[in-house]
Short mmCIF file of C-alpha atoms in Angstrom, two decimals:
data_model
loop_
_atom_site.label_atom_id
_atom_site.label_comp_id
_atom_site.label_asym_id
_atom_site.label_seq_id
_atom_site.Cartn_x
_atom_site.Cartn_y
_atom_site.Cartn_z
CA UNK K 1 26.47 -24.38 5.11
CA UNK K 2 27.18 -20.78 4.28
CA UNK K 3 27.39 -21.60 0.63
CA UNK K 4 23.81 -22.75 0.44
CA UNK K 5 23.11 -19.77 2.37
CA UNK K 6 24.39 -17.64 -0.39
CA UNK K 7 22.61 -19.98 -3.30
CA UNK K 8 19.77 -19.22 -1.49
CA UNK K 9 19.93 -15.40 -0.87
CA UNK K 10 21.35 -15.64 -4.31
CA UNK K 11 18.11 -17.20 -6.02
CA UNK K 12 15.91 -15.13 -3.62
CA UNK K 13 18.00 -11.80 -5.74
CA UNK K 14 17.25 -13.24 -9.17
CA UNK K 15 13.28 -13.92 -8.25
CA UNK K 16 12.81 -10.46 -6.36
CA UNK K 17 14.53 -8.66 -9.53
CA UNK K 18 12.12 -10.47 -11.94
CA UNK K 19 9.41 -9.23 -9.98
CA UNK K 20 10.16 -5.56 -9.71
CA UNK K 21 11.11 -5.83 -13.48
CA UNK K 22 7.70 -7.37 -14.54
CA UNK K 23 5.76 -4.85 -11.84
CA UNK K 24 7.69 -1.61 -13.22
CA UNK K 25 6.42 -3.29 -16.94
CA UNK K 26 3.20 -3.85 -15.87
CA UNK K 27 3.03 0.43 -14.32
CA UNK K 28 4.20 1.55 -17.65
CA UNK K 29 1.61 0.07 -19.38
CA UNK K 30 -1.47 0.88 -17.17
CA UNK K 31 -2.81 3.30 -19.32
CA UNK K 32 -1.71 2.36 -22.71
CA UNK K 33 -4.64 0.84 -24.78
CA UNK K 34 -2.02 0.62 -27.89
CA UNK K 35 -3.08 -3.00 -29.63
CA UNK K 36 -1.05 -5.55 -30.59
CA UNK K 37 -1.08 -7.30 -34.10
CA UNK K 38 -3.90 -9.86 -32.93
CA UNK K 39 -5.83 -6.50 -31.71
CA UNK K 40 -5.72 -7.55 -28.40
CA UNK K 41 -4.47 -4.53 -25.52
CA UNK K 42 -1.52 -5.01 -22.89
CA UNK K 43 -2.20 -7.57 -19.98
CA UNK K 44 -0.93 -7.44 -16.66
CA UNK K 45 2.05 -9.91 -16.35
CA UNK K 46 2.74 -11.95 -13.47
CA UNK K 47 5.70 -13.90 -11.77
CA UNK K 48 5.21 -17.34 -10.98
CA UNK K 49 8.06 -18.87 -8.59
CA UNK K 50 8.51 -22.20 -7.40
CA UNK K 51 10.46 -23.78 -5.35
CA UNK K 52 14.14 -25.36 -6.49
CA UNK K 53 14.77 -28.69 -5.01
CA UNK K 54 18.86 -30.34 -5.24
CA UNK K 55 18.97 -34.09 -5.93
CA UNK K 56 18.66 -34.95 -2.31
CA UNK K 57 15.47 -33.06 -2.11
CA UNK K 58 16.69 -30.10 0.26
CA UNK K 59 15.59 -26.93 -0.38
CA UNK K 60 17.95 -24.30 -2.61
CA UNK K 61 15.86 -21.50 -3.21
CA UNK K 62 13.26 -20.41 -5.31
CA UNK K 63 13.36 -20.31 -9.49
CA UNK K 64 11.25 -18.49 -12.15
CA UNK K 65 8.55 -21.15 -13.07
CA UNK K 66 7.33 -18.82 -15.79
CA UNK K 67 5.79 -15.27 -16.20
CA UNK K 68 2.47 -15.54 -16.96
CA UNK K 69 -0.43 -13.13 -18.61
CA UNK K 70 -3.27 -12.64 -15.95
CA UNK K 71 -6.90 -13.47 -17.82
CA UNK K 72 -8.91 -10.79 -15.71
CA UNK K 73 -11.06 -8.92 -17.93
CA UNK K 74 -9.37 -5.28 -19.22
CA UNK K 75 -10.67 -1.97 -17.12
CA UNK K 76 -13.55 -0.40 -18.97
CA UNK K 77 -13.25 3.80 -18.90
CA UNK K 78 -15.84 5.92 -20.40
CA UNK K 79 -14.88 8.08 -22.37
CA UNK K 80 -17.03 8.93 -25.59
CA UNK K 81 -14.81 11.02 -27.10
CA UNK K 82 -11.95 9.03 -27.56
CA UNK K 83 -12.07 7.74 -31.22
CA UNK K 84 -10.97 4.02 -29.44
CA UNK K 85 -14.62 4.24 -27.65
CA UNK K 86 -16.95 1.33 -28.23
CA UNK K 87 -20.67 1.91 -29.23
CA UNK K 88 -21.21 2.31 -25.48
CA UNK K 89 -18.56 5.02 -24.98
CA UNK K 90 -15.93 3.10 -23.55
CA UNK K 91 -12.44 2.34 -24.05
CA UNK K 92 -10.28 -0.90 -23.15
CA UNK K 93 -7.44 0.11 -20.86
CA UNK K 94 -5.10 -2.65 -19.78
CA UNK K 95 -6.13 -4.68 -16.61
CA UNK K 96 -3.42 -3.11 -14.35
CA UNK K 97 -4.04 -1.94 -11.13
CA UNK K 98 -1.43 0.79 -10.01
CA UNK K 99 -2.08 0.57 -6.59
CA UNK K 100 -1.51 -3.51 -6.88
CA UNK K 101 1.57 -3.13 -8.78
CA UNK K 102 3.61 -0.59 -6.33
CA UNK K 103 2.47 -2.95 -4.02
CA UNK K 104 3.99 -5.80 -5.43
CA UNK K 105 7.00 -3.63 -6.17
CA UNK K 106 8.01 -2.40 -2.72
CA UNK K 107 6.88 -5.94 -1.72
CA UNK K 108 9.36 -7.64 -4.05
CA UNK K 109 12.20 -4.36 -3.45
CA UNK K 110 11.78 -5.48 0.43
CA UNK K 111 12.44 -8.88 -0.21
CA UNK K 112 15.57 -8.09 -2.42
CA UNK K 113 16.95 -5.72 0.59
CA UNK K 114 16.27 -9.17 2.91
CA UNK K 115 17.97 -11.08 0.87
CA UNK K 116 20.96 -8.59 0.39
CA UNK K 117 21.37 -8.15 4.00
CA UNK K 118 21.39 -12.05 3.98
CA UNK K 119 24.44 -11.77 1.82
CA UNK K 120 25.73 -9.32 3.88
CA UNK K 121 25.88 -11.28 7.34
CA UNK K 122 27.04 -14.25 5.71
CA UNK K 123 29.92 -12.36 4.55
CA UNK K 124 30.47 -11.19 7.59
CA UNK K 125 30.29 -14.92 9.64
CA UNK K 126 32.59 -16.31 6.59
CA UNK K 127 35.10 -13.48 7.62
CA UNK K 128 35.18 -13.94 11.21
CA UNK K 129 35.46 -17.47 11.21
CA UNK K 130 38.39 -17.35 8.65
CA UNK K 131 39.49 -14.94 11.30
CA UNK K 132 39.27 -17.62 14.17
CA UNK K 133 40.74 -20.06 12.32
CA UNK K 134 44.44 -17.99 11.61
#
């Protein structure tokens, strides 16, 4: 029992990591309008988790499923004289939302503390029993 509770916590650490990783990525990048090679500017990345299943179908935790480029349109600034400017005066910035993104980060660094302090009492019950049982 407490060992699942730890692969669990465990898993919940790995996915909460990605997540502030890929969010801290995502803020660096907000106003970059660099290009790639294909011409194409930065877009917002995002986490996709699933659930992880054992081979009796209980529950283990959560895994990566795969980090994923989100589609939305870029943000459109104007700004004429920037020599990146279209014909209309405006210039592709990536489609990151800062607000969004320290959202998702103190979202994802509140879930990590959860988790930790899930770790943390399980150490604790694993201790006092062991205790009990000398």
């Amino acid at each position: 029992m407490f060992l699942r509770t730890l692969e669990i916590a465990g898993s919940g650490l790995t996915a909460q990591r990605l997540k502030m990783d890929v969010a801290a990525n995502n803020l660096a990048n907000a106003y970059s309008n660099v290009k790639d090679k294909s011409g194409q500017i930065f877009k917002r990345h995002i986490v996709e988790l699933e659930e992880s299943k054992g081979k009796d179908g209980s529950f283990l935790g959560v895994k990566v499923a795969g980090i994923v480029s989100d589609n939305s349109p870029p943000r459109m600034v104007y700004d004429p004289g920037n020599p990146e400017a279209n014909a209309d005066g405006y210039v592709e910035y990536p489609n990151v939302n800062p607000i969004r993104e320290m959202v998702s980060l103190i979202n994802a660094s509140r879930s990590y503390e959860a988790d930790l302090n899930v770790i943390s009492a399980t150490k604790s019950m694993i201790g006092r029993t062991l205790d009990q049982l000398r």
